[in-house]
Coordinates of C-alpha atoms in Angstrom, one line a residue:
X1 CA 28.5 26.6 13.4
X2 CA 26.1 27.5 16.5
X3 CA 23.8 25.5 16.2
X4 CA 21.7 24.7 19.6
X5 CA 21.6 21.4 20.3
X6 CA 18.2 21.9 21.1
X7 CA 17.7 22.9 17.5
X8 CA 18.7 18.9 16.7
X9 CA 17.0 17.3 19.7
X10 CA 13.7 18.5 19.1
X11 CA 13.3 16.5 15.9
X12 CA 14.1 13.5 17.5
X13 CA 12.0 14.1 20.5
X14 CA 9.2 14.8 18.4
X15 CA 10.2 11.8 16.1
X16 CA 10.0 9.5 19.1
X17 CA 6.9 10.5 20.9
X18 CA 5.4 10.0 17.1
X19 CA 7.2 6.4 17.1
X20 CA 5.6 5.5 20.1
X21 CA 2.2 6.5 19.2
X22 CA 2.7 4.1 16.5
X23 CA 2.3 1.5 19.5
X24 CA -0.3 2.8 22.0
X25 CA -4.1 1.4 20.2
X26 CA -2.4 -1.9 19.4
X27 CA -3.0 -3.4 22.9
X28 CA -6.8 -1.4 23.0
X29 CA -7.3 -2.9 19.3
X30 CA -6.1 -6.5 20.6
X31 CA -9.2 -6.2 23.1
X32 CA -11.7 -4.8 21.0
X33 CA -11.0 -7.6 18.7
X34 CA -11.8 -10.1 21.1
X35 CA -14.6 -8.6 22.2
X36 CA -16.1 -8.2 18.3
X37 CA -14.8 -12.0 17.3
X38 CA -18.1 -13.3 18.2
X39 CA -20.2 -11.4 16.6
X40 CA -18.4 -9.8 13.5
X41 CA -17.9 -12.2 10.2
X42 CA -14.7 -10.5 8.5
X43 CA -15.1 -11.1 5.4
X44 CA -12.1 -10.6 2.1
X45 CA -12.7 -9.0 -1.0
X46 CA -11.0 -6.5 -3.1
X47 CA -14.1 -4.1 -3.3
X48 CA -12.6 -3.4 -6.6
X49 CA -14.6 -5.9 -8.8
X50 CA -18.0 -4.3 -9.7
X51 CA -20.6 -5.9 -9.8
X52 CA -19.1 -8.2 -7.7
X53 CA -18.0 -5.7 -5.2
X54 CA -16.9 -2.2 -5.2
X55 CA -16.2 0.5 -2.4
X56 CA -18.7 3.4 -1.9
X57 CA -19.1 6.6 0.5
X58 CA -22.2 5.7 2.3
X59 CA -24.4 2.7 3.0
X60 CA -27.4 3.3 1.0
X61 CA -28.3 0.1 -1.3
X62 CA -27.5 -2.4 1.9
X63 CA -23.6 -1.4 1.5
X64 CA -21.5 -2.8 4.9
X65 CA -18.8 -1.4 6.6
X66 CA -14.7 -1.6 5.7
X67 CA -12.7 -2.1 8.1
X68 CA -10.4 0.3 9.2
X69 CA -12.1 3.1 7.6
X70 CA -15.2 5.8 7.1
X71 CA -16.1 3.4 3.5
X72 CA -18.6 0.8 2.4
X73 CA -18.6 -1.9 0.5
X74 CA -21.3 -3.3 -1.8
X75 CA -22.0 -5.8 -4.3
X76 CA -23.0 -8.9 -5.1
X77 CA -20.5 -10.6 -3.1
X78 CA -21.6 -8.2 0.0
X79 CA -25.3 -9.1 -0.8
X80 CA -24.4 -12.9 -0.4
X81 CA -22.1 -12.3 2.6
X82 CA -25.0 -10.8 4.5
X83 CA -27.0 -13.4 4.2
X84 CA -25.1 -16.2 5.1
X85 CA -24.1 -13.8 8.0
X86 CA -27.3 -13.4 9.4
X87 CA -27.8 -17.2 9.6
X88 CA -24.8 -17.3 11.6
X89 CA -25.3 -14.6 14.0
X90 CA -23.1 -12.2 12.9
X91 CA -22.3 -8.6 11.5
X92 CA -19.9 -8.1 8.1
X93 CA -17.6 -5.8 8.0
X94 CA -15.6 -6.4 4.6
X95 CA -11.5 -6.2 4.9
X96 CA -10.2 -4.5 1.5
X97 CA -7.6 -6.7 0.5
X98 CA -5.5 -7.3 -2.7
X99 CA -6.3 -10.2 -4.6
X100 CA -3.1 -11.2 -3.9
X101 CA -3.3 -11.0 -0.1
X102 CA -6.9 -12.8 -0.1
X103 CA -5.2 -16.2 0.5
X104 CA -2.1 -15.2 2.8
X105 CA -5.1 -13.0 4.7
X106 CA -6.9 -16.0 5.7
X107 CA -4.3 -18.7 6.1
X108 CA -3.0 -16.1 8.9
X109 CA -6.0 -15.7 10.2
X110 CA -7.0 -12.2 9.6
X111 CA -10.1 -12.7 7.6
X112 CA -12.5 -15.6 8.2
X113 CA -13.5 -16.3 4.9
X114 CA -12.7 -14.7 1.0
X115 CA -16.4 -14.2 -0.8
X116 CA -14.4 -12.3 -3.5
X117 CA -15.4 -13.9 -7.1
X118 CA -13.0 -16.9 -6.7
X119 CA -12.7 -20.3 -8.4
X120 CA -11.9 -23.1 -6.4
X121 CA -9.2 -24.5 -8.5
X122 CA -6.6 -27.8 -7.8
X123 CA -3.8 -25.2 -6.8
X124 CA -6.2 -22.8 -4.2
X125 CA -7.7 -26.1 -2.5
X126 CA -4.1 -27.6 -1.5
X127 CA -4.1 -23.8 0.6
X128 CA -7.6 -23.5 1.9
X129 CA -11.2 -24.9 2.2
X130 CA -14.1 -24.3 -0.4
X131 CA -17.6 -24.6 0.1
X132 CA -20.0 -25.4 -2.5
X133 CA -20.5 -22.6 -5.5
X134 CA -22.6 -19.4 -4.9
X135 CA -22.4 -18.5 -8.2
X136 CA -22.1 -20.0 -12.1
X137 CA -20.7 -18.0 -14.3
X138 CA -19.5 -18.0 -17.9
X139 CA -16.3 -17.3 -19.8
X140 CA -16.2 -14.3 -21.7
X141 CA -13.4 -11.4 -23.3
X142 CA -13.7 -8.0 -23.2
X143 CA -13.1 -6.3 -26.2
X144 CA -13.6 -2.6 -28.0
X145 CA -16.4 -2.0 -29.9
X146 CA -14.8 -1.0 -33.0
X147 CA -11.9 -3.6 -33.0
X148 CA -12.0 -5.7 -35.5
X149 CA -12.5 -8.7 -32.6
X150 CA -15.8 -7.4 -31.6
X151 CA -17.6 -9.8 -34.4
X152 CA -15.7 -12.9 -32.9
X153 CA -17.4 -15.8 -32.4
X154 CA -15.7 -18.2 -31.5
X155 CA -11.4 -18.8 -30.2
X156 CA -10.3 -19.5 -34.0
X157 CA -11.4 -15.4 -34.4
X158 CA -9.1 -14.2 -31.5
X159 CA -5.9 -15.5 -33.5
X160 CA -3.4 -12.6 -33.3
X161 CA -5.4 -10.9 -31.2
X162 CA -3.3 -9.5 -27.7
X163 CA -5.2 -11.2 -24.7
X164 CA -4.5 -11.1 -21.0
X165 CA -6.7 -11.5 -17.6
X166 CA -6.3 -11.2 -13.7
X167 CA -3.3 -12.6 -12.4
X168 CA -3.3 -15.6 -10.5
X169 CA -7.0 -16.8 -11.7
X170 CA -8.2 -19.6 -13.9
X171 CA -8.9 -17.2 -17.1
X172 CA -5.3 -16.5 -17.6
X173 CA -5.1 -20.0 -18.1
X174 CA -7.6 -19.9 -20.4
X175 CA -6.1 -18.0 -23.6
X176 CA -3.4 -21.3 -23.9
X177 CA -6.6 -22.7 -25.4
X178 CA -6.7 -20.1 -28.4
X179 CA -4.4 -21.0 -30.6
X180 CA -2.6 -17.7 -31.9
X181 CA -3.4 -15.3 -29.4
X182 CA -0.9 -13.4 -28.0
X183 CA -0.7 -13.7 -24.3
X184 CA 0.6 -10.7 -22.6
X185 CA 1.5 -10.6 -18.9
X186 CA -1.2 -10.9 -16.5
X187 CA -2.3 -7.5 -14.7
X188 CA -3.1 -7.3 -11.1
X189 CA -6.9 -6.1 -11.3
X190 CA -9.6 -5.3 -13.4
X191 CA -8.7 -1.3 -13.3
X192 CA -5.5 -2.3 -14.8
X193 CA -7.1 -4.6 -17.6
X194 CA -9.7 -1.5 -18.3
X195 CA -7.1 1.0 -18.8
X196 CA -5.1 -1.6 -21.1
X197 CA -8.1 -1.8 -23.3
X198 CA -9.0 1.8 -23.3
X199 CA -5.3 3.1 -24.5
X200 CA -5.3 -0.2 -26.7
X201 CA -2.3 -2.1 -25.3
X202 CA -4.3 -4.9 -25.2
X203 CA -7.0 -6.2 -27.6
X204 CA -9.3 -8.0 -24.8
X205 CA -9.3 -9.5 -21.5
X206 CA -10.8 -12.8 -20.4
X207 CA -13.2 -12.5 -17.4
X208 CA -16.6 -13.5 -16.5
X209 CA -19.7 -12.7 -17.6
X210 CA -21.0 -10.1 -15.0
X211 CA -17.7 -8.2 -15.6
X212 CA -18.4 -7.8 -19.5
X213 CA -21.9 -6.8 -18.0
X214 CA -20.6 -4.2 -16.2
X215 CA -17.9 -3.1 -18.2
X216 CA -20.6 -2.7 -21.7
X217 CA -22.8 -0.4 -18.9
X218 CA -20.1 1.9 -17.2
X219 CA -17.9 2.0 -21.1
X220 CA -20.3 2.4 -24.4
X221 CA -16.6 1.7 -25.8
X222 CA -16.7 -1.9 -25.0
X223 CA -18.3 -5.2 -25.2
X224 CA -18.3 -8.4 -24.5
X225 CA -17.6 -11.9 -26.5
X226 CA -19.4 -14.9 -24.8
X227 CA -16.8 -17.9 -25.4
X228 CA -19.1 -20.5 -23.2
X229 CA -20.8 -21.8 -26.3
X230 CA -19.7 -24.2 -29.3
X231 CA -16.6 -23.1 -30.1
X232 CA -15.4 -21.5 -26.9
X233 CA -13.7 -22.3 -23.7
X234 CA -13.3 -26.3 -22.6
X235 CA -13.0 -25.9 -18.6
X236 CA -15.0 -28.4 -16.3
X237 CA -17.8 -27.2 -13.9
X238 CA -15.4 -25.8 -10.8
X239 CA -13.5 -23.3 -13.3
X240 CA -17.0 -21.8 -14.1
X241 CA -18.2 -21.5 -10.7
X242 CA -17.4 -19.4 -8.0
X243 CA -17.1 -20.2 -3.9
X244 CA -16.2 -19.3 -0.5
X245 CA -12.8 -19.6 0.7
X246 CA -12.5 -20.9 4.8
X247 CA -9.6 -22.4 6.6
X248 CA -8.6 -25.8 6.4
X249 CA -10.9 -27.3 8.9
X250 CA -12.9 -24.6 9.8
X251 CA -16.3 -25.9 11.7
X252 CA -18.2 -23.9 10.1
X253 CA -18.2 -25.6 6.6
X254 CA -20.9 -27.5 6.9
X255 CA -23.2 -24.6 8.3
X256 CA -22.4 -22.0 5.4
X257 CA -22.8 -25.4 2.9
X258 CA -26.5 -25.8 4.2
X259 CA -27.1 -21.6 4.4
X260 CA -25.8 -21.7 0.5
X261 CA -28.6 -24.8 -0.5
X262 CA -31.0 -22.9 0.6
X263 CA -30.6 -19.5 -1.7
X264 CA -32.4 -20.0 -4.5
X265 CA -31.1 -19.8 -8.1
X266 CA -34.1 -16.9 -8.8
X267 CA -32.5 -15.1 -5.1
X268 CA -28.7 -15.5 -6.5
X269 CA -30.1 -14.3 -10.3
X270 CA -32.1 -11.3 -8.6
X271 CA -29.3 -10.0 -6.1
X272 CA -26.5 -9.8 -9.5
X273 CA -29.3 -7.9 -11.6
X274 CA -29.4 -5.1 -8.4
X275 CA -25.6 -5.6 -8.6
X276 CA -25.6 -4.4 -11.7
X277 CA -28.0 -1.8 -11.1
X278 CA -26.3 -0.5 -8.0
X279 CA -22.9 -0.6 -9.3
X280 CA -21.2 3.4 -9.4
X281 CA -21.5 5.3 -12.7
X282 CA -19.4 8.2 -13.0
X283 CA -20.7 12.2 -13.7
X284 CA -20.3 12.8 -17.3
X285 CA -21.3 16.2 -17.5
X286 CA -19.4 18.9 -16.6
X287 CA -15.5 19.4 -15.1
X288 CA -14.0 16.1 -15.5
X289 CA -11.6 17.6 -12.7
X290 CA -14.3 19.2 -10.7
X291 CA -16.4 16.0 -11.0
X292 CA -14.0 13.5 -9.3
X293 CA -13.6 15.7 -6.6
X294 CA -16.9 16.3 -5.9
X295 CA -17.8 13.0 -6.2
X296 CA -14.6 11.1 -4.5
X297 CA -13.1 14.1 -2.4
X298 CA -13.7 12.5 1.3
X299 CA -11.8 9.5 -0.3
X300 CA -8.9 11.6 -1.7
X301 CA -8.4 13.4 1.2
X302 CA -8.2 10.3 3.1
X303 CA -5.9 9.0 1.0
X304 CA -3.5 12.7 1.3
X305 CA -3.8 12.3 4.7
X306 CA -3.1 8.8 5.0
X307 CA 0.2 9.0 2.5
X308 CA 1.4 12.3 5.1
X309 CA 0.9 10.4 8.3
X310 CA 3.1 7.2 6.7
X311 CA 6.0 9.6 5.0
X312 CA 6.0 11.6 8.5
X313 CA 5.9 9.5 11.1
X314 CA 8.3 6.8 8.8
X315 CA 10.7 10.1 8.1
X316 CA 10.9 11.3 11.4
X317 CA 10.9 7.7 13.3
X318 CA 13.6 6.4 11.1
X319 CA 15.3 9.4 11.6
X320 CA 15.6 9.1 15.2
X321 CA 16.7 5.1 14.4
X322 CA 19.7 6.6 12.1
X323 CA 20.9 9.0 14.5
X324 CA 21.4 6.3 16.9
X325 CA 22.8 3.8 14.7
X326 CA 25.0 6.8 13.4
X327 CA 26.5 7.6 16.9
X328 CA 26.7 4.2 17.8
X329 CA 28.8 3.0 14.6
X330 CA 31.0 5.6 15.1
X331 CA 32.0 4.9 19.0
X332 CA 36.1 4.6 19.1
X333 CA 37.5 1.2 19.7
X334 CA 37.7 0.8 23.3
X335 CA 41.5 -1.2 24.5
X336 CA 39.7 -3.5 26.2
X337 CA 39.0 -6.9 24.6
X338 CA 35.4 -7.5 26.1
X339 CA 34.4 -4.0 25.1
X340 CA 35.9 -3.9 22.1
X341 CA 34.1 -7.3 21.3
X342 CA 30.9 -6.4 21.9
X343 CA 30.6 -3.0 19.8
X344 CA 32.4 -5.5 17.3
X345 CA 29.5 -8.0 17.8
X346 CA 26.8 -4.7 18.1
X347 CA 28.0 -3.3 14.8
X348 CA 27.4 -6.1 12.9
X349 CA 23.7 -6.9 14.3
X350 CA 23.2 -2.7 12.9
X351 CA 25.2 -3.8 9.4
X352 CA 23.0 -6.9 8.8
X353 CA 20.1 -4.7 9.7
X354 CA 20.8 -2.1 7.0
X355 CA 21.7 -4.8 4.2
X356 CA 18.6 -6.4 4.7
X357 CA 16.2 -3.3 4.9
X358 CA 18.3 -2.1 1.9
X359 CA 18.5 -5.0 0.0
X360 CA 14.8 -6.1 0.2
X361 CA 11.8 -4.3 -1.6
X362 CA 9.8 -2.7 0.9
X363 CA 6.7 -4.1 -0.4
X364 CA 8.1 -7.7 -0.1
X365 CA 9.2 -6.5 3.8
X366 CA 5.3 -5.3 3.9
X367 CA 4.2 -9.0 2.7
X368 CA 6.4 -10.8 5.2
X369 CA 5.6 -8.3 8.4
X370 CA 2.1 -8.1 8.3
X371 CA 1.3 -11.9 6.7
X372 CA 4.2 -13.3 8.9
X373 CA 3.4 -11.7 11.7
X374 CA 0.1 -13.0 12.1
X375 CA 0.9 -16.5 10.8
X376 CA 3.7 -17.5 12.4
X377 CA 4.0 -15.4 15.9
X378 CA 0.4 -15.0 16.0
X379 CA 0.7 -11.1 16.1
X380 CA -1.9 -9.4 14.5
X381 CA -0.6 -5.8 13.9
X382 CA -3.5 -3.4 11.9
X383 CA -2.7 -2.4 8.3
X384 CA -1.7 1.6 9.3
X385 CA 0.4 -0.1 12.1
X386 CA 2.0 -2.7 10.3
X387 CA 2.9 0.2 7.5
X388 CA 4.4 2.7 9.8
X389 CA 6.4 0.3 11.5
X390 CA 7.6 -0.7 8.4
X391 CA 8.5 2.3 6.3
X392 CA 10.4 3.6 9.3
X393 CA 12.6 0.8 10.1
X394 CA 13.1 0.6 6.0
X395 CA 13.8 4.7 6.4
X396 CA 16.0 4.3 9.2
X397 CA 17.8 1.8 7.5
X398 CA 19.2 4.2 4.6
X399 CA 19.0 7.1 7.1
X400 CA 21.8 5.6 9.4
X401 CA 24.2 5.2 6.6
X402 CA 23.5 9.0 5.7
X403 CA 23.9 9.9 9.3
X404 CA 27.1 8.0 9.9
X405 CA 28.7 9.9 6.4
X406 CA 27.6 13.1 7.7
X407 CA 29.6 12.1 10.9
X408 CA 32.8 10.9 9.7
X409 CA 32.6 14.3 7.2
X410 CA 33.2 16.2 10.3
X411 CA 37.2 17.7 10.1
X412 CA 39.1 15.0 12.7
X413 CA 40.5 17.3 14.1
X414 CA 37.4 18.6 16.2
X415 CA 37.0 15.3 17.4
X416 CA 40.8 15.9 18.8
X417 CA 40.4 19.0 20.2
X418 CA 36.7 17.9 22.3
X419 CA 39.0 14.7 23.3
X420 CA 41.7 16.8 24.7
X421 CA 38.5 18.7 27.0
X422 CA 38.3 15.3 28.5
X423 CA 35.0 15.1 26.2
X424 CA 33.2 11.4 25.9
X425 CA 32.1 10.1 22.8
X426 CA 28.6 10.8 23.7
X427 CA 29.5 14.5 24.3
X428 CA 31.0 15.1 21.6
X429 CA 28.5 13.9 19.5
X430 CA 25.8 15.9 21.5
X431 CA 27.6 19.1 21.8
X432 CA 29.5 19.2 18.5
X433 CA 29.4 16.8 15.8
X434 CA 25.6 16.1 15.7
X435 CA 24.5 19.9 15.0
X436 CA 27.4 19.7 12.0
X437 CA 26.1 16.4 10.9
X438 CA 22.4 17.3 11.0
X439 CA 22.8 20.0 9.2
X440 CA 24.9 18.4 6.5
X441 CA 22.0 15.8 6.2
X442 CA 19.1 18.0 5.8
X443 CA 19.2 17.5 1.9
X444 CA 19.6 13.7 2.4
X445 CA 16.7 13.5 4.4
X446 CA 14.8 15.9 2.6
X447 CA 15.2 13.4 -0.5
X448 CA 14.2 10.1 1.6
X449 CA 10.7 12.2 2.8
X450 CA 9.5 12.5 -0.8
X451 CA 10.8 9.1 -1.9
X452 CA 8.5 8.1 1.1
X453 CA 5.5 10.0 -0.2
X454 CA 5.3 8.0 -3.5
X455 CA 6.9 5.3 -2.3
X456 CA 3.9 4.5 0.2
X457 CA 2.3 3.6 -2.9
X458 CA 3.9 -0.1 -3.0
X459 CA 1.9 -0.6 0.4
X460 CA -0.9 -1.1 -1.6
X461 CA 0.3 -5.0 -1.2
X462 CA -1.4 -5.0 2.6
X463 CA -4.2 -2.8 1.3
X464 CA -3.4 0.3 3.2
X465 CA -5.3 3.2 1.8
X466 CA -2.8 5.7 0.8
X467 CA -3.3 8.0 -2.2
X468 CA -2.6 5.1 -4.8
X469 CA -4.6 2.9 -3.4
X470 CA -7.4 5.2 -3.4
X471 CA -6.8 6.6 -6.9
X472 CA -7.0 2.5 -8.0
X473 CA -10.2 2.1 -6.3
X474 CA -11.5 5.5 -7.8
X475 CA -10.5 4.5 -11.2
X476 CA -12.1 0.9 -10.7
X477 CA -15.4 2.9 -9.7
X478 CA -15.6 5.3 -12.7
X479 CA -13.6 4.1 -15.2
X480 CA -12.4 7.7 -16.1
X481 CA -8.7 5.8 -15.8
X482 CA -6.8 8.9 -17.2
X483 CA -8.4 11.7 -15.8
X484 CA -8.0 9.4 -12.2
X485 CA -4.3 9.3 -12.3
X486 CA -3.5 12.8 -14.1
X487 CA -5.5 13.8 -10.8
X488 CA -3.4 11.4 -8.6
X489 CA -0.3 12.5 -10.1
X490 CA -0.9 16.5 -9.8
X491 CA -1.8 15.7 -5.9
X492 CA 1.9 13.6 -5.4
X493 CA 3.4 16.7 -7.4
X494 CA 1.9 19.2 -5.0
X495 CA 2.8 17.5 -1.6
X496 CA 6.5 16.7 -2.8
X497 CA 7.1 20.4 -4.3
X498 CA 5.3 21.3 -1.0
X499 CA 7.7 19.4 1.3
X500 CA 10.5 20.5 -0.8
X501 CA 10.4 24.1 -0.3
X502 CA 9.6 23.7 3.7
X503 CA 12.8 21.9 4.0
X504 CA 14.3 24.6 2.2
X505 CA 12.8 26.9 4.8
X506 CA 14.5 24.6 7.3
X507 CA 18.0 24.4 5.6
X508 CA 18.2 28.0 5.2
X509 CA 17.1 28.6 8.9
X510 CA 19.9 26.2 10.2
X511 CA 23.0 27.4 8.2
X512 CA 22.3 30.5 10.3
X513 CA 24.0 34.4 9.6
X514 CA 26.2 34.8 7.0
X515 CA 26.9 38.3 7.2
X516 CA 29.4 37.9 10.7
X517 CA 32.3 39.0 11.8
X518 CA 34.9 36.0 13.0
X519 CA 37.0 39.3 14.3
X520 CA 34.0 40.6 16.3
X521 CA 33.9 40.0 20.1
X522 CA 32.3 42.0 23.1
X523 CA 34.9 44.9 23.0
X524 CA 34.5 45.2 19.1
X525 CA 31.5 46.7 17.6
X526 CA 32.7 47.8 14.2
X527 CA 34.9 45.8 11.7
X528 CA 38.4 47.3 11.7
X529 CA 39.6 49.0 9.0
X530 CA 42.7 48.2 6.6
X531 CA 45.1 51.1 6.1
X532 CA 45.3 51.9 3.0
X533 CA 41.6 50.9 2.3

């Protein structure tokens, strides 16, 4: 039971100064955004999409920046981005997004246009501006080479056959025009699709034509079955075409409009042959393991290190935020009726707090912070920011209800006995229940770190770059899917097993002796004996 209360304020010291340096670049971002706003053209895309775009570790092939991070994007969709860029009199720098998050990313201002692949359909253009297309594409599915739809010719051949595509795009929409397909779910990204084709959950995917390109060169597995011809897919012009996504209103339309006109059709043709060309190919030979190290480690690392700093500073900031709840939800009931009024009225701001960070996903309470943010309050918070300050008000959330059991565990009669010393509430919490209660939590809080490590993964939604993230974009790249996540999963496995045994460590440290005396005071240095013993 002596336990230091230093032993219990260090944490939280620690905790806090980590909190706060959550806060300190945001006003030093703020200005350096201003000051790159004229001359930087942030542009949207999942860098995800070969040969459309894709992420890569350097910058050779004309490959731009990422925002936020040491990566680069390329593609045919970079390609176009630069030059419509340098007619404006700007830089890119790509932001990675989620296809999901390209539309909520520019209606709230974050990006300033999506060049990401996307058809301007009836649904897209109530939201945002298009411009005219920068690429005509056609309508394809994706299919193994040994299934028994690889000779289809036509949608009458794809009856029975197990069909999905991206969600939220026109060529989900599509397979309602083959008449006994079945349509499964839509999937999130290509990565996903490519997986489901590989371990044959799926018989095909529809897509476009430069993904069955890319697809038949990284797979020898698959190909490709064009449905534009007779016989195929019945869509009008826009659903084949692809164009830029601005603002509603945004002046400079017209200008990109004009820049597009004058690209040539041989200029468009040319830069999605290199796109092709350039796309990543994965190392065959050799380790599989070994391989996607050495040829992905400086993104995996990132990735480690990115998941660590999120499940540390979110453990150890929510921490902090449940200790005080904790002592302050456990404050006696003061006589007085304007005292006792407002802890009344403070204990149910805390109690609406915790049933809404515990009754919401966090990645819906991602969605809504960082998208909201920006659109409503016009507070633009980066992505590492907006996640930290969102997996530790979610952490403290559950924390304070552990903290506050590990309180109220404490024998009452302690709290009598510090009372009858003429002991605050404060005082006794600081002196005596707290080092009990801290204690008693360990395991608790041990449990909510490693749910943070994997649960970091769902932040994926505002395109942080934690380990799943970068496993995804990994897998996109080389299309080893299995050997990608078996190596994804081992590194979770070895940070939570790692974490694990340091808190052990830390348990064992704070329970303290167990080999004392109770009988043994200054006078005493030997354990008396029983007679008769």
């Amino acid at each position: 039971m002596h336990l230091k209360k230093k032993h219990v304020f260090a944490t939280s010291i620690a905790a806090l100064l980590a909190g706060l340096s959550i806060f300190t670049g945001i006003t030093a971002a703020t200005k350096a955004q201003a000051v790159k706003k004229n001359s930087t053209y942030l542009v949207g895309m999942e860098a995800n999409y070969p040969p459309f775009n894709w992420t890569q570790q350097d910058n050779s092939n004309g490959a731009v920046p990422i925002q936020g991070s040491n990566l680069y994007a390329n593609g045919y969709d970079v390609q176009m981005s630069k030059l419509i860029a340098k007619k404006l009199g700007k830089k890119v720098v790509v932001a990675k997004t989620e296809w999901d998050g390209l539309l909520p990313a520019l209606t709230s201002g974050r990006i300033n246009a999506i060049i990401a692949g996307m058809t301007p359909t009836p649904e897209r253009e109530k939201t945002i501006d298009f411009t005219s297309a920068y690429y005509n594409s056609k309508q394809i599915v994706v299919v193994n080479k040994n299934s028994k739809f690889a000779s289809a010719k036509n949608l009458k051949d794809f009856k029975g056959a197990k069909l999905t595509a991206q969600l939220s795009t026109v060529q989900y929409g599509l397979i309602d025009q083959i008449k006994g397909a079945i349509k499964e779910p839509a999937m999130k990204d290509f990565a996903s699709m490519r997986v489901a084709l590989e371990s044959k959950t799926i018989d095909g995917y529809v897509a476009e034509l430069p993904e069955g390109l890319s697809m038949a060169t990284a797979d020898p597995n698959a190909k490709y079955v064009d449905l534009s011809v007779k016989g195929g897919f019945k869509l009008n012009t826009k659903e084949s075409q692809e164009a830029i996504g601005l603002k509603k209103n945004d002046p400079l339309e017209g200008k990109i409009n004009q820049i597009l006109a004058g690209i040539s059709l041989k200029k468009r043709t040319q830069l999605m042959q290199n796109a092709v060309i350039n796309q990543p190919k994965s190392d065959s030979q050799g380790n599989w393991f070994i391989n996607i190290w050495k040829q992905y480690g400086i993104m995996l690392i990132s990735g480690i290190l990115m998941t660590l700093l999120l499940a540390i500073v979110g453990t150890g900031v929510g921490f902090v935020i449940g200790l005080l709840i904790g002592i302050v939800r456990t404050i006696p009931r003061p006589k007085k009726r304007a005292k006792r009024w407002s802890i009344n009225f403070i204990n149910w701001l805390l109690s609406v707090y915790i049933e809404i960070f515990r009754g919401t996903p966090m990645i819906v309470q991602a969605a809504v912070f960082y998208y909201g943010a920006a659109q409503v309050f016009n507070i633009n918070f980066d992505r590492t920011t907006s996640a930290l300050i969102i997996v530790s008000i979610n952490t403290g959330a559950y924390l304070a209800e552990i903290i506050r059991g590990g309180i109220i565990s404490i024998d009452q009669g302690q709290f009598e006995a510090a009372s009858s010393l003429g002991m605050t509430h404060f005082q006794q919490m600081r002196k005596i229940v707290l080092p009990q209660a801290v204690r008693n939590s360990i395991p608790a809080v041990t449990n909510e770190f490693i749910v943070n490590i994997k649960d970091t993964s769902v932040l994926s939604i505002i395109s942080v770059s934690e380990l799943f993230f970068t496993g995804s974009t990994i897998a996109g790249q080389n299309f080893q899917f299995f050997h990608t996540y078996l190596t994804i999963s081992l590194i979770y496995l070895v940070m939570t097993f790692t974490i694990t045994r340091i808190f052990h460590l830390v348990e064992k440290h704070l329970e303290g002796p167990k080999n004392y005396d109770l009988m043994t005071n200054e006078f005493q240095v030997a354990t008396p004996k029983i007679k008769g013993e």
